mmCIF file of C-alpha atoms in Angstrom:
data_model
loop_
_atom_site.group_PDB
_atom_site.id
_atom_site.type_symbol
_atom_site.label_atom_id
_atom_site.label_comp_id
_atom_site.label_asym_id
_atom_site.label_seq_id
_atom_site.Cartn_x
_atom_site.Cartn_y
_atom_site.Cartn_z
ATOM 1 C CA MET A 14 18.237 60.881 77.916
ATOM 2 C CA ARG A 15 15.107 60.428 79.805
ATOM 3 C CA SER A 16 12.830 57.655 78.429
ATOM 4 C CA ILE A 17 9.212 58.378 77.922
ATOM 5 C CA PRO A 18 7.082 55.704 79.477
ATOM 6 C CA PHE A 19 4.145 54.416 77.396
ATOM 7 C CA PRO A 20 1.001 53.299 78.996
ATOM 8 C CA LYS A 21 0.828 49.498 79.081
ATOM 9 C CA PRO A 22 -2.532 49.226 77.275
ATOM 10 C CA LEU A 23 -1.233 51.364 74.434
ATOM 11 C CA LEU A 24 1.937 49.271 74.089
ATOM 12 C CA THR A 25 -0.029 46.060 74.088
ATOM 13 C CA ALA A 26 -2.331 47.387 71.365
ATOM 14 C CA ALA A 27 0.614 48.445 69.219
ATOM 15 C CA LEU A 28 2.281 45.071 69.501
ATOM 16 C CA GLY A 29 -1.008 43.370 68.648
ATOM 17 C CA SER A 30 -1.316 45.478 65.516
ATOM 18 C CA VAL A 31 2.174 44.467 64.422
ATOM 19 C CA VAL A 32 1.335 40.783 64.909
ATOM 20 C CA VAL A 33 -1.925 41.158 63.007
ATOM 21 C CA LEU A 34 -0.197 42.941 60.146
ATOM 22 C CA ALA A 35 2.515 40.285 60.003
ATOM 23 C CA ALA A 36 -0.070 37.525 59.994
ATOM 24 C CA ALA A 37 -2.050 39.304 57.317
ATOM 25 C CA GLY A 38 1.064 39.656 55.220
ATOM 26 C CA THR A 39 1.865 35.965 55.637
ATOM 27 C CA GLN A 40 -1.685 34.961 54.729
ATOM 28 C CA SER A 41 -1.615 37.263 51.688
ATOM 29 C CA ALA A 42 1.683 35.780 50.479
ATOM 30 C CA HIS A 43 0.383 32.262 51.074
ATOM 31 C CA ALA A 44 -2.814 33.069 49.167
ATOM 32 C CA THR A 45 -0.783 34.510 46.286
ATOM 33 C CA THR A 46 1.436 31.413 46.220
ATOM 34 C CA THR A 47 -1.621 29.151 46.328
ATOM 35 C CA ARG A 48 -3.268 31.020 43.458
ATOM 36 C CA ALA A 49 -0.060 30.852 41.381
ATOM 37 C CA SER A 50 0.281 27.149 42.099
ATOM 38 C CA ALA A 51 -3.351 26.549 41.150
ATOM 39 C CA THR A 52 -2.894 28.525 37.936
ATOM 40 C CA THR A 53 0.238 26.545 37.038
ATOM 41 C CA THR A 54 -1.507 23.247 37.789
ATOM 42 C CA ALA A 55 -4.523 24.254 35.688
ATOM 43 C CA SER A 56 -2.252 25.302 32.799
ATOM 44 C CA ALA A 57 -0.355 21.999 32.969
ATOM 45 C CA ALA A 58 -3.613 20.033 33.048
ATOM 46 C CA SER A 59 -4.910 22.019 30.080
ATOM 47 C CA ALA A 60 -1.692 21.377 28.154
ATOM 48 C CA ARG A 61 -1.875 17.661 28.920
ATOM 49 C CA ALA A 62 -5.506 17.535 27.830
ATOM 50 C CA ALA A 63 -4.646 19.356 24.600
ATOM 51 C CA ALA A 64 -1.773 16.938 23.937
ATOM 52 C CA VAL A 65 -4.008 13.911 24.573
ATOM 53 C CA HIS A 66 -6.659 15.363 22.263
ATOM 54 C CA ALA A 67 -4.107 16.018 19.515
ATOM 55 C CA THR A 68 -2.684 12.501 19.864
ATOM 56 C CA SER A 69 -6.153 10.936 19.747
ATOM 57 C CA ARG A 70 -7.074 12.994 16.698
ATOM 58 C CA ALA A 71 -3.853 12.011 14.896
ATOM 59 C CA ALA A 72 -4.488 8.340 15.700
ATOM 60 C CA ALA A 73 -8.045 8.640 14.375
ATOM 61 C CA VAL A 74 -6.759 10.209 11.144
ATOM 62 C CA ARG A 75 -4.191 7.413 10.696
ATOM 63 C CA THR A 76 -6.845 4.775 11.314
ATOM 64 C CA ALA A 77 -9.186 6.388 8.784
ATOM 65 C CA ARG A 78 -6.432 6.566 6.175
ATOM 66 C CA ALA A 79 -5.502 2.923 6.759
ATOM 67 C CA ALA A 80 -9.151 1.916 6.344
ATOM 68 C CA ILE A 81 -9.314 3.819 3.041
ATOM 69 C CA VAL A 82 -6.175 2.056 1.771
ATOM 70 C CA VAL A 83 -7.542 -1.364 2.760
ATOM 71 C CA THR A 84 -10.904 -0.599 1.160
ATOM 72 C CA SER A 85 -9.236 0.595 -2.052
ATOM 73 C CA ALA A 86 -7.126 -2.570 -2.222
ATOM 74 C CA ARG A 87 -10.217 -4.755 -1.746
ATOM 75 C CA VAL A 88 -12.121 -2.879 -4.433
ATOM 76 C CA ALA A 89 -9.179 -3.207 -6.854
ATOM 77 C CA GLU A 90 -8.912 -6.939 -6.171
ATOM 78 C CA ALA A 91 -12.678 -7.411 -6.633
ATOM 79 C CA ARG A 92 -12.559 -5.624 -9.990
ATOM 80 C CA PHE A 93 -9.624 -7.758 -11.114
ATOM 81 C CA LEU A 94 -11.383 -10.983 -10.107
ATOM 82 C CA GLU A 95 -14.411 -9.860 -12.109
ATOM 83 C CA LEU A 96 -12.162 -9.212 -15.125
ATOM 84 C CA ALA A 97 -10.385 -12.541 -14.698
ATOM 85 C CA ASN A 98 -13.733 -14.320 -14.439
ATOM 86 C CA LEU A 99 -14.992 -12.750 -17.662
ATOM 87 C CA ILE A 100 -11.804 -13.680 -19.515
ATOM 88 C CA GLY A 101 -11.905 -17.165 -18.026
ATOM 89 C CA GLN A 102 -15.484 -17.666 -19.185
ATOM 90 C CA SER A 103 -14.520 -16.681 -22.730
ATOM 91 C CA CYS A 104 -11.749 -19.292 -22.614
ATOM 92 C CA GLU A 105 -13.829 -22.229 -21.370
ATOM 93 C CA PRO A 106 -13.602 -25.352 -23.580
ATOM 94 C CA ARG A 107 -17.186 -25.071 -24.850
ATOM 95 C CA VAL A 108 -16.539 -21.493 -25.942
ATOM 96 C CA LEU A 109 -13.287 -22.429 -27.649
ATOM 97 C CA ASN A 110 -15.062 -25.315 -29.410
ATOM 98 C CA ALA A 111 -17.638 -22.893 -30.741
ATOM 99 C CA VAL A 112 -14.911 -20.873 -32.466
ATOM 100 C CA GLY A 113 -12.931 -23.872 -33.661
ATOM 101 C CA ARG A 114 -10.093 -23.688 -31.126
ATOM 102 C CA VAL A 115 -8.194 -26.738 -29.889
ATOM 103 C CA THR A 116 -9.380 -27.567 -26.394
ATOM 104 C CA SER A 117 -7.242 -30.519 -25.368
ATOM 105 C CA GLU A 118 -5.466 -29.982 -22.088
ATOM 106 C CA PRO A 119 -1.723 -30.708 -21.936
ATOM 107 C CA THR A 120 -0.709 -33.712 -19.910
ATOM 108 C CA PRO A 121 1.060 -32.550 -16.774
ATOM 109 C CA ASP A 122 4.718 -33.521 -16.721
ATOM 110 C CA SER A 123 5.489 -34.931 -13.300
ATOM 111 C CA THR A 124 9.205 -34.470 -13.947
ATOM 112 C CA GLN A 125 8.787 -30.755 -14.635
ATOM 113 C CA PRO A 126 10.984 -28.911 -12.146
ATOM 114 C CA VAL A 127 8.931 -26.657 -9.917
ATOM 115 C CA LEU A 128 11.493 -24.656 -7.990
ATOM 116 C CA SER A 129 11.714 -21.301 -9.693
ATOM 117 C CA ASP A 130 11.276 -22.591 -13.238
ATOM 118 C CA PRO A 131 8.051 -21.742 -15.102
ATOM 119 C CA VAL A 132 5.347 -24.407 -15.285
ATOM 120 C CA PRO A 133 3.267 -25.168 -18.396
ATOM 121 C CA LEU A 134 0.058 -23.223 -18.949
ATOM 122 C CA THR A 135 -3.133 -25.086 -19.740
ATOM 123 C CA THR A 136 -4.995 -24.328 -22.946
ATOM 124 C CA THR A 137 -7.477 -22.238 -20.995
ATOM 125 C CA GLU A 138 -4.661 -20.299 -19.342
ATOM 126 C CA GLN A 139 -2.980 -19.745 -22.714
ATOM 127 C CA CYS A 140 -6.236 -18.383 -24.052
ATOM 128 C CA ALA A 141 -6.617 -16.073 -21.069
ATOM 129 C CA ALA A 142 -3.010 -14.974 -21.491
ATOM 130 C CA GLN A 143 -3.724 -13.924 -25.072
ATOM 131 C CA ARG A 144 -6.700 -11.868 -23.907
ATOM 132 C CA HIS A 145 -4.615 -10.103 -21.282
ATOM 133 C CA GLN A 146 -1.695 -9.564 -23.655
ATOM 134 C CA LEU A 147 -3.943 -8.038 -26.302
ATOM 135 C CA ARG A 148 -5.645 -5.556 -23.975
ATOM 136 C CA ILE A 149 -2.340 -4.514 -22.373
ATOM 137 C CA ARG A 150 -0.528 -4.028 -25.677
ATOM 138 C CA LYS A 151 -3.453 -2.074 -27.074
ATOM 139 C CA ALA A 152 -3.655 0.184 -24.014
ATOM 140 C CA PHE A 153 0.082 0.928 -24.032
ATOM 141 C CA THR A 154 0.495 1.479 -27.764
ATOM 142 C CA GLY A 155 1.709 5.010 -28.387
ATOM 143 C CA LYS A 156 2.047 5.698 -24.660
ATOM 144 C CA GLU A 157 5.229 6.798 -22.927
ATOM 145 C CA THR A 158 6.108 4.369 -20.134
ATOM 146 C CA ALA A 159 9.762 5.128 -19.530
ATOM 147 C CA THR A 160 9.420 4.756 -15.759
ATOM 148 C CA TYR A 161 8.065 2.108 -13.434
ATOM 149 C CA GLU A 162 5.552 4.587 -12.028
ATOM 150 C CA GLN A 163 4.108 5.260 -15.509
ATOM 151 C CA MET A 164 3.846 1.555 -16.256
ATOM 152 C CA ARG A 165 2.226 0.822 -12.905
ATOM 153 C CA ALA A 166 -0.275 3.652 -13.398
ATOM 154 C CA GLY A 167 -1.191 2.283 -16.828
ATOM 155 C CA LEU A 168 -1.741 -1.226 -15.462
ATOM 156 C CA THR A 169 -3.829 -0.120 -12.491
ATOM 157 C CA GLY A 170 -5.920 1.853 -14.957
ATOM 158 C CA LEU A 171 -6.643 -1.475 -16.670
ATOM 159 C CA GLU A 172 -8.062 -2.898 -13.405
ATOM 160 C CA TYR A 173 -4.912 -4.774 -12.371
ATOM 161 C CA PRO A 174 -4.493 -4.263 -8.582
ATOM 162 C CA GLY A 175 -1.283 -2.692 -7.368
ATOM 163 C CA ALA A 176 -0.753 -5.693 -5.067
ATOM 164 C CA ARG A 177 -0.475 -7.916 -8.166
ATOM 165 C CA ILE A 178 2.086 -5.674 -9.903
ATOM 166 C CA HIS A 179 5.694 -6.503 -9.034
ATOM 167 C CA ARG A 180 8.694 -4.448 -10.042
ATOM 168 C CA MET A 181 11.590 -6.255 -11.733
ATOM 169 C CA PRO A 182 15.113 -5.059 -12.598
ATOM 170 C CA ASN A 183 15.205 -2.790 -15.640
ATOM 171 C CA PHE A 184 16.146 -4.341 -18.971
ATOM 172 C CA ALA A 185 18.382 -2.190 -21.181
ATOM 173 C CA GLY A 186 17.314 0.809 -19.115
ATOM 174 C CA ARG A 187 13.603 0.066 -19.603
ATOM 175 C CA PRO A 188 11.178 -0.727 -16.760
ATOM 176 C CA VAL A 189 9.939 -4.291 -16.351
ATOM 177 C CA VAL A 190 7.060 -5.536 -14.210
ATOM 178 C CA ARG A 191 5.414 -8.871 -13.602
ATOM 179 C CA LEU A 192 1.701 -9.381 -13.165
ATOM 180 C CA ASP A 193 0.428 -12.136 -10.904
ATOM 181 C CA LEU A 194 -2.819 -13.244 -12.562
ATOM 182 C CA ARG A 195 -3.206 -16.490 -10.629
ATOM 183 C CA VAL A 196 -6.688 -17.176 -9.285
ATOM 184 C CA GLY A 197 -7.239 -20.297 -7.230
ATOM 185 C CA ALA A 198 -5.042 -23.121 -8.565
ATOM 186 C CA GLU A 199 -4.109 -21.313 -11.780
ATOM 187 C CA HIS A 200 -0.544 -20.425 -12.817
ATOM 188 C CA LEU A 201 -0.926 -17.519 -15.243
ATOM 189 C CA ALA A 202 1.488 -14.617 -14.917
ATOM 190 C CA LEU A 203 2.789 -11.963 -17.319
ATOM 191 C CA GLU A 204 6.032 -10.090 -17.727
ATOM 192 C CA VAL A 205 5.576 -6.622 -19.207
ATOM 193 C CA THR A 206 8.608 -4.799 -20.627
ATOM 194 C CA ASP A 207 8.604 -1.242 -21.909
ATOM 195 C CA ILE A 208 9.938 -0.987 -25.487
ATOM 196 C CA GLY A 209 9.300 2.695 -26.078
ATOM 197 C CA HIS A 210 5.754 3.845 -26.908
ATOM 198 C CA GLY A 211 4.597 0.287 -26.389
ATOM 199 C CA VAL A 212 5.226 -2.854 -24.352
ATOM 200 C CA MET A 213 6.267 -6.460 -24.872
ATOM 201 C CA VAL A 214 4.100 -8.888 -22.904
ATOM 202 C CA GLU A 215 5.264 -12.446 -22.209
ATOM 203 C CA ALA A 216 3.055 -15.041 -20.523
ATOM 204 C CA PHE A 217 4.436 -17.758 -18.252
ATOM 205 C CA GLY A 218 3.303 -20.211 -15.614
ATOM 206 C CA ALA A 219 4.233 -19.467 -11.991
ATOM 207 C CA PRO A 220 4.288 -22.339 -9.474
ATOM 208 C CA GLN A 221 1.728 -21.966 -6.714
ATOM 209 C CA ASP A 222 4.254 -21.814 -3.900
ATOM 210 C CA TRP A 223 6.501 -19.226 -5.512
ATOM 211 C CA MET A 224 6.383 -15.496 -6.077
ATOM 212 C CA VAL A 225 6.145 -14.500 -9.728
ATOM 213 C CA THR A 226 9.347 -12.515 -9.220
ATOM 214 C CA ASP A 227 11.219 -15.750 -8.403
ATOM 215 C CA VAL A 228 10.471 -17.529 -11.686
ATOM 216 C CA ARG A 229 13.431 -17.728 -14.084
ATOM 217 C CA LEU A 230 12.611 -16.688 -17.633
ATOM 218 C CA LYS A 231 14.733 -16.628 -20.754
ATOM 219 C CA ARG A 232 14.861 -13.057 -21.928
ATOM 220 C CA GLN A 233 13.358 -12.450 -25.358
ATOM 221 C CA LEU A 234 15.798 -10.146 -27.076
ATOM 222 C CA ASP A 235 13.707 -9.568 -30.174
ATOM 223 C CA ARG A 236 10.720 -7.295 -29.977
ATOM 224 C CA PRO A 237 7.436 -8.698 -31.201
ATOM 225 C CA THR A 238 6.500 -7.779 -34.765
ATOM 226 C CA SER A 239 2.757 -7.715 -34.091
#
């Protein structure tokens, strides 16, 4: 077959068009890839920023909650110290003298074991113990406190801080807690046992270097009659 010759200028122009089109296609594909990459990078950056914001917000919420807990504990302790101060003032020797109470302080027994045995209470501490026992018994009379949570709620309602309320093993299926009422160098502590629509409250002296939960007490099997 006879080939048809093309003029050289026309052939050159055609080849140039093909090159231009190929280059344009390459540039278009590159631009599309660049835009996709930029979009992906922007999305990733946005996701990271959102994650950082969420983490920061969660941390701020936790910090705020912790501050509320600390503040509540400080307020509860301040209220208890105010209560303890009022009871202590009513049990000062001059006040007890005015109502005809014996005010002599017991002589400390240097041979008294300190480990986890109770220590003697002073006359002032015994007086304060009676005040605490009376208000606790009165508040719990006729109330159902069959669980530790109910007993704890009742005690915190009487201005005893949760940090001073310590859970003990149940006695005959009834909840038992101990209250650390020590202020400064004092030794006063209470053991509160649920007895069904009421509580039995026993006072004892806790050594300064021991937890109230580590003091050995002889269990009172008989319920108080008054």
